[in-house]
mmCIF file of C-alpha atoms and ligand atoms in Angstrom:
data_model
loop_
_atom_site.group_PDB
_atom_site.id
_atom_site.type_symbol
_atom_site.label_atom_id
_atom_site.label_comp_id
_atom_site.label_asym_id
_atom_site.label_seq_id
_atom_site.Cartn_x
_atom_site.Cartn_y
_atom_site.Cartn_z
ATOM 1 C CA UNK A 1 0.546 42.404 26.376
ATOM 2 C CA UNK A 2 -0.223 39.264 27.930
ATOM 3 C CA UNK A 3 2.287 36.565 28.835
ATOM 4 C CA UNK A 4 4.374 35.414 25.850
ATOM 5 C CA UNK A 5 3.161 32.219 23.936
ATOM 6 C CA UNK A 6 5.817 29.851 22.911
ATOM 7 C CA UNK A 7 5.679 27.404 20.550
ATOM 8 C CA UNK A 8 8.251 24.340 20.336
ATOM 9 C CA UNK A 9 9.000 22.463 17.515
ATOM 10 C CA UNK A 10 11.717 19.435 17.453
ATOM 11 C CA UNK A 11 12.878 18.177 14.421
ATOM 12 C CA UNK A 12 13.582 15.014 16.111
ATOM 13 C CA UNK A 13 10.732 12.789 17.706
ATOM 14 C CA UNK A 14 11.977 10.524 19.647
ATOM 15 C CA UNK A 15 11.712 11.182 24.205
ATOM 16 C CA UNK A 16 15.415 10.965 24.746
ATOM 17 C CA UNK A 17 15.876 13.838 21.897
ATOM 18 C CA UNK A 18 19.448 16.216 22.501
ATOM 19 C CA UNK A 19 16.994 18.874 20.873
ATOM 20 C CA UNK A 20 14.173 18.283 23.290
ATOM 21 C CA UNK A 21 16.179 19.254 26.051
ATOM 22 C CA UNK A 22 18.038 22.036 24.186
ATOM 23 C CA UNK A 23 14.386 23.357 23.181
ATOM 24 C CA UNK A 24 13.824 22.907 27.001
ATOM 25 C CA UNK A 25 16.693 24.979 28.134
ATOM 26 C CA UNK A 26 15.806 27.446 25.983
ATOM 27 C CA UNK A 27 12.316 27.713 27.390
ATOM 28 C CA UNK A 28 13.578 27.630 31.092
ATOM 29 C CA UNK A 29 16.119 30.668 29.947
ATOM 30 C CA UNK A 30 12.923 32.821 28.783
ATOM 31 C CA UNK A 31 11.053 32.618 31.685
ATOM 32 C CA UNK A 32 7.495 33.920 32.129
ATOM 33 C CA UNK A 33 5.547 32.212 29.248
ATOM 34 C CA UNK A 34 2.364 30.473 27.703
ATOM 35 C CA UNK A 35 4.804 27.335 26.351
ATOM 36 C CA UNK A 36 2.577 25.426 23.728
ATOM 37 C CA UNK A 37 4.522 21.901 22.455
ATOM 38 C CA UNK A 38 3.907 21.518 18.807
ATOM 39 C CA UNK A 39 3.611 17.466 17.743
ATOM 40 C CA UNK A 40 5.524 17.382 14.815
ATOM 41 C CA UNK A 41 4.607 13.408 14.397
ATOM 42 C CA UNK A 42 2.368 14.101 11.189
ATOM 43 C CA UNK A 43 1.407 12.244 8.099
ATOM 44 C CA UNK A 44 4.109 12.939 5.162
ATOM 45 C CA UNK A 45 2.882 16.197 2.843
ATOM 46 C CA UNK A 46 0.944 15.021 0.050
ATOM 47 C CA UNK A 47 -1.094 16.868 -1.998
ATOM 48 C CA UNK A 48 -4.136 14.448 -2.629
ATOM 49 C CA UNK A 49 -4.398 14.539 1.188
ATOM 50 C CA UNK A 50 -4.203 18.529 1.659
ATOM 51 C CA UNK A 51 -7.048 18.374 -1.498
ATOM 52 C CA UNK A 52 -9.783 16.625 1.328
ATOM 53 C CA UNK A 53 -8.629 18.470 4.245
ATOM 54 C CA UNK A 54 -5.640 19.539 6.438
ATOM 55 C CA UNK A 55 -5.295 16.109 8.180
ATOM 56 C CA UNK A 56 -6.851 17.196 12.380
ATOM 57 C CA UNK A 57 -2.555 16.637 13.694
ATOM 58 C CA UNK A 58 -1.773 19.381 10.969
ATOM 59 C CA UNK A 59 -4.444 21.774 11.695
ATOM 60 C CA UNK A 60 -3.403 21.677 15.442
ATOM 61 C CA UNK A 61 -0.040 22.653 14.830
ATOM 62 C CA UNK A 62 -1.056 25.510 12.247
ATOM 63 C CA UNK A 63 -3.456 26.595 14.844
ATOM 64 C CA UNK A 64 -0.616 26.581 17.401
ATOM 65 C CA UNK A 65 1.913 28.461 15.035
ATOM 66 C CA UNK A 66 -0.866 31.616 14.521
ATOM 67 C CA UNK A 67 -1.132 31.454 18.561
ATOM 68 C CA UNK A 68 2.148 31.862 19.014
ATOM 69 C CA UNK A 69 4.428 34.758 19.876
ATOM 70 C CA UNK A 70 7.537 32.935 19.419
ATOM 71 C CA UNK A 71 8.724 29.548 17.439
ATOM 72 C CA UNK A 72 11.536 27.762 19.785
ATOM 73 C CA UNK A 73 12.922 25.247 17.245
ATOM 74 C CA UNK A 74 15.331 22.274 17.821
ATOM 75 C CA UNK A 75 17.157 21.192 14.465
ATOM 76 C CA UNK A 76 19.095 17.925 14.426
ATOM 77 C CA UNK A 77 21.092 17.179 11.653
ATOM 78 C CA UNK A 78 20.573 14.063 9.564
ATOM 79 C CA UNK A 79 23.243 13.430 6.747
ATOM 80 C CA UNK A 80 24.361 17.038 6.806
ATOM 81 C CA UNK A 81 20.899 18.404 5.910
ATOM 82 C CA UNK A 82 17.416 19.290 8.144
ATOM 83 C CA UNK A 83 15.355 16.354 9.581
ATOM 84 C CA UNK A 84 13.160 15.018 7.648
ATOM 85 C CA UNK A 85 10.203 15.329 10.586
ATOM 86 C CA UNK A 86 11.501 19.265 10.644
ATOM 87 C CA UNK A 87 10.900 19.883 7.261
ATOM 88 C CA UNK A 88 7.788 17.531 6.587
ATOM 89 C CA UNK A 89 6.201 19.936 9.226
ATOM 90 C CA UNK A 90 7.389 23.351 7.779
ATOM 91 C CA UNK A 91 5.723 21.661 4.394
ATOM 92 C CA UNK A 92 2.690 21.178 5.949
ATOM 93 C CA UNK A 93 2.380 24.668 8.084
ATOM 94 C CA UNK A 94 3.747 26.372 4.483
ATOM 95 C CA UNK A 95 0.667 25.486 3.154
ATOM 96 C CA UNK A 96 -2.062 27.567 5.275
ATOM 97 C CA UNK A 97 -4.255 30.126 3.975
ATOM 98 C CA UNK A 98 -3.842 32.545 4.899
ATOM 99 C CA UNK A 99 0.320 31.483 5.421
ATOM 100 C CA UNK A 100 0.860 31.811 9.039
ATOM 101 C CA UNK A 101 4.668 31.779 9.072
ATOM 102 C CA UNK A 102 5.117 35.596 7.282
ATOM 103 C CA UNK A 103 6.348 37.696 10.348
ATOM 104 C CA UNK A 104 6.617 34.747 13.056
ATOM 105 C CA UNK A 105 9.693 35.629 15.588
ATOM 106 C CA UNK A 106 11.773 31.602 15.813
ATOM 107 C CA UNK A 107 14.897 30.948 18.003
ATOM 108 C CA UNK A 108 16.759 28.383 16.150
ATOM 109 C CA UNK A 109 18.956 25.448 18.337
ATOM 110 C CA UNK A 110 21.159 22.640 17.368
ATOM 111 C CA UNK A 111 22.200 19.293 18.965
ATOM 112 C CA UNK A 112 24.191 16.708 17.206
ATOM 113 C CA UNK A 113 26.230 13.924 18.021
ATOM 114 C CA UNK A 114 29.190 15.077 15.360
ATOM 115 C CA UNK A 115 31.568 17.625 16.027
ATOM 116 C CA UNK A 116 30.032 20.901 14.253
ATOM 117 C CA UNK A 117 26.956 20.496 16.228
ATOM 118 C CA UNK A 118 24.727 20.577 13.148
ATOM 119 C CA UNK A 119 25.708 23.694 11.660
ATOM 120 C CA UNK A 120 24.624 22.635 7.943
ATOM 121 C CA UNK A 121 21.111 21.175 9.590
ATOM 122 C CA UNK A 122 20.662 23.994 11.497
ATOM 123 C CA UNK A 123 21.621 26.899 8.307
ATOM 124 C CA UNK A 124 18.939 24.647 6.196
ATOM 125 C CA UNK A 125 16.374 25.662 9.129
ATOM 126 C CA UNK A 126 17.318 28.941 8.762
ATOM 127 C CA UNK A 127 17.402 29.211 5.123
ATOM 128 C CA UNK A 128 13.813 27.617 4.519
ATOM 129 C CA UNK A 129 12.509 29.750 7.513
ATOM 130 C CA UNK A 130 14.121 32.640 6.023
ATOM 131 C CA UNK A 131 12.271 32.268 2.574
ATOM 132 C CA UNK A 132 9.020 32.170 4.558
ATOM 133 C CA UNK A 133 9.460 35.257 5.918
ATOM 134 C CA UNK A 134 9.914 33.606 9.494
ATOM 135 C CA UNK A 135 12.319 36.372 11.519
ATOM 136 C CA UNK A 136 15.057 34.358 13.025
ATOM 137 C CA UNK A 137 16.667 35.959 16.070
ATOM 138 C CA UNK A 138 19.989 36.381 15.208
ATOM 139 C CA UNK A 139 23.431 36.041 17.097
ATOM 140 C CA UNK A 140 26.015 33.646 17.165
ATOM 141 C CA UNK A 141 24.770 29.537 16.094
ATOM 142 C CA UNK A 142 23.472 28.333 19.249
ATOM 143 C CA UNK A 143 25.005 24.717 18.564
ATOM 144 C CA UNK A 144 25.924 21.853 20.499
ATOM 145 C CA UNK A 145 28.344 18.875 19.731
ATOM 146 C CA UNK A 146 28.757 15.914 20.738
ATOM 147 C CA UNK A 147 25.488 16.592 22.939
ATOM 148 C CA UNK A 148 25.777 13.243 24.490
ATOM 149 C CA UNK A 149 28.795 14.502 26.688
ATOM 150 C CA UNK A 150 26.802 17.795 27.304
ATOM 151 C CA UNK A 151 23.767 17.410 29.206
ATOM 152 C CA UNK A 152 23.554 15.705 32.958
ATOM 153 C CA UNK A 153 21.275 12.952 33.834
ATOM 154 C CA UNK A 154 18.516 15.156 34.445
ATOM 155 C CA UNK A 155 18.528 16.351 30.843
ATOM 156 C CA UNK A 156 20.086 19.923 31.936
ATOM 157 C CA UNK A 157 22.906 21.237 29.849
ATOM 158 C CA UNK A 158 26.708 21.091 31.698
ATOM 159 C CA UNK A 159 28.249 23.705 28.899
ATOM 160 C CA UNK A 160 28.475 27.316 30.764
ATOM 161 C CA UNK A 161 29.160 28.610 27.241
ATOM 162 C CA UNK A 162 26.067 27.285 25.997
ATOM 163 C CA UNK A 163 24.121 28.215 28.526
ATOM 164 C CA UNK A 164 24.891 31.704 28.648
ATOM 165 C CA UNK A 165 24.668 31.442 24.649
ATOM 166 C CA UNK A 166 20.995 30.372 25.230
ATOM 167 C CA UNK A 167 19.897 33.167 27.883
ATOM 168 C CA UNK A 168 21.538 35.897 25.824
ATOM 169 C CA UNK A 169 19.008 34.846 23.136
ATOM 170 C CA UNK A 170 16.191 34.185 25.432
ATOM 171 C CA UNK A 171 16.929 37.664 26.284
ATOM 172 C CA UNK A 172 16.912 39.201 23.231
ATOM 173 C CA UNK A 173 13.559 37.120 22.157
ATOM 174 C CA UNK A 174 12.075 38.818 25.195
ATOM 175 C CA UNK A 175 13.276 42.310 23.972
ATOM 176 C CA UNK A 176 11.939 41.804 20.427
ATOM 177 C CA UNK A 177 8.363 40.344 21.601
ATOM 178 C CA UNK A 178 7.959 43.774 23.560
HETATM 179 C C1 FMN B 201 19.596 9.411 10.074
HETATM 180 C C2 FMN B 201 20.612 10.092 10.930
HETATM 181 C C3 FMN B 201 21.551 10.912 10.346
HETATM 182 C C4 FMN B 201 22.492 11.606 11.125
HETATM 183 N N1 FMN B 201 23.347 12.483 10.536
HETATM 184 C C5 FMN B 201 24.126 13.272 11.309
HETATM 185 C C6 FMN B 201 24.887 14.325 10.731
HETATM 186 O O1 FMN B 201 24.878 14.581 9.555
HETATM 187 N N2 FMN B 201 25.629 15.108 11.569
HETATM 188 C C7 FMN B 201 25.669 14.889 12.927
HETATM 189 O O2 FMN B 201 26.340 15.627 13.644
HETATM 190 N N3 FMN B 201 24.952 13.885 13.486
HETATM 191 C C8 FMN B 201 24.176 13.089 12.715
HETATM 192 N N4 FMN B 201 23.402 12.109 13.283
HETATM 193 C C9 FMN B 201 23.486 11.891 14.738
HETATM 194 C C10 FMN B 201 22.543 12.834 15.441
HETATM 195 O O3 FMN B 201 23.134 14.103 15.566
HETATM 196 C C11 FMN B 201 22.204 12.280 16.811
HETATM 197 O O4 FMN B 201 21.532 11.037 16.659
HETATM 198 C C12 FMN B 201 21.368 13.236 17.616
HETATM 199 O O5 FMN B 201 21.238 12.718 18.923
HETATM 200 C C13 FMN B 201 20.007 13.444 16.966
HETATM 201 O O6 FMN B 201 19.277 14.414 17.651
HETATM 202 P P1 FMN B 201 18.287 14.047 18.846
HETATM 203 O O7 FMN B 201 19.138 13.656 20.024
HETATM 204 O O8 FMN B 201 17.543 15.309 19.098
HETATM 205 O O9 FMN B 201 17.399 12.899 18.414
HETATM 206 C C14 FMN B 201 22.482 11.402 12.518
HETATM 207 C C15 FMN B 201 21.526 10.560 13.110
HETATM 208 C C16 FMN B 201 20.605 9.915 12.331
HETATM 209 C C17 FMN B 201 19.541 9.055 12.998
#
């Protein structure tokens, strides 16, 4: 096998993202990879607009989820439930033909400003990825509160926990992709 394609996906859009830079610690703990960054900035589902078309930003991504080897997602939490981006994009990519998330490997992360790190968000994620057939790695919640006190100025994490958290799964991601 070739190197490993990786596809990102953070449930939160904004540059300064907690989840961006958990997603990217994530990727720097794998190593040797194809790393493909999915644009989860699409139009909201509706059905009228699936009848004329996938819309081009939602045929990229679906394109970039069959590519993949691996799904690396970041889940905020909003109001104790998945991001709306998150789950406007797992919409979208559920509706494929042939569905392109049955047997898909994902490494789930969570950053959050309150104290549980996410841990609702990030069991939605895992819930709704489990129902499409999606294999989540498992292991302990890779989650991170109060991320604003946890990653230095260059947007690397401070948490030695976490961080060896994070390569443990990296590692095991690397086991399971073979
Ligand atoms: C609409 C909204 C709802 C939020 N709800 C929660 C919440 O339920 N739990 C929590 O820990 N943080 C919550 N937060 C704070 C986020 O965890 C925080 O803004 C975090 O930085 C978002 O992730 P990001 O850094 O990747 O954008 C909320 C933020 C927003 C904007």
């Amino acid at each position: 096998m070739g190197k490993p394609v990786l596809l990102t996906m953070s449930g939160s859009l904004r540059k300064g993202s907690y989840n961006r830079m958990l997603i990217a610690e994530a990727v720097r703990a794998f190593g040797d990879a194809d790393v493909m960054t999915g644009d989860l900035n699409l139009p909201l589902y509706d059905g009228d607009v699936e009848d004329e078309g996938m819309p081009a930003s939602v045929q990229t991504l679906i394109d970039q989820v069959v590519r993949a080897d691996a799904l690396i997602i970041g889940a905020p939490e909003y109001n104790k439930g998945i991001s709306g981006v998150l789950k406007n994009a797992i919409d979208w990519i559920s509706r494929a033909r042939p569905p392109v998330f049955k047997d898909k490997v994902a490494v789930i992360l969570s950053a959050a400003g309150g104290r549980s790190g996410g841990e609702t968000g990030h069991f939605m994620t895992h819930s709704i990825l489990t129902q499409l057939q999606v294999h989540v790695v498992h292991g302990p919640l890779i989650l991170v509160a109060a991320a604003q006190n946890e990653f230095d100025e260059n947007g690397a994490l401070t948490n030695d926990f976490l961080k060896k958290q994070i390569e443990a799964r990296m590692t095991r991601l690397r086991e399971l992709l073979g």
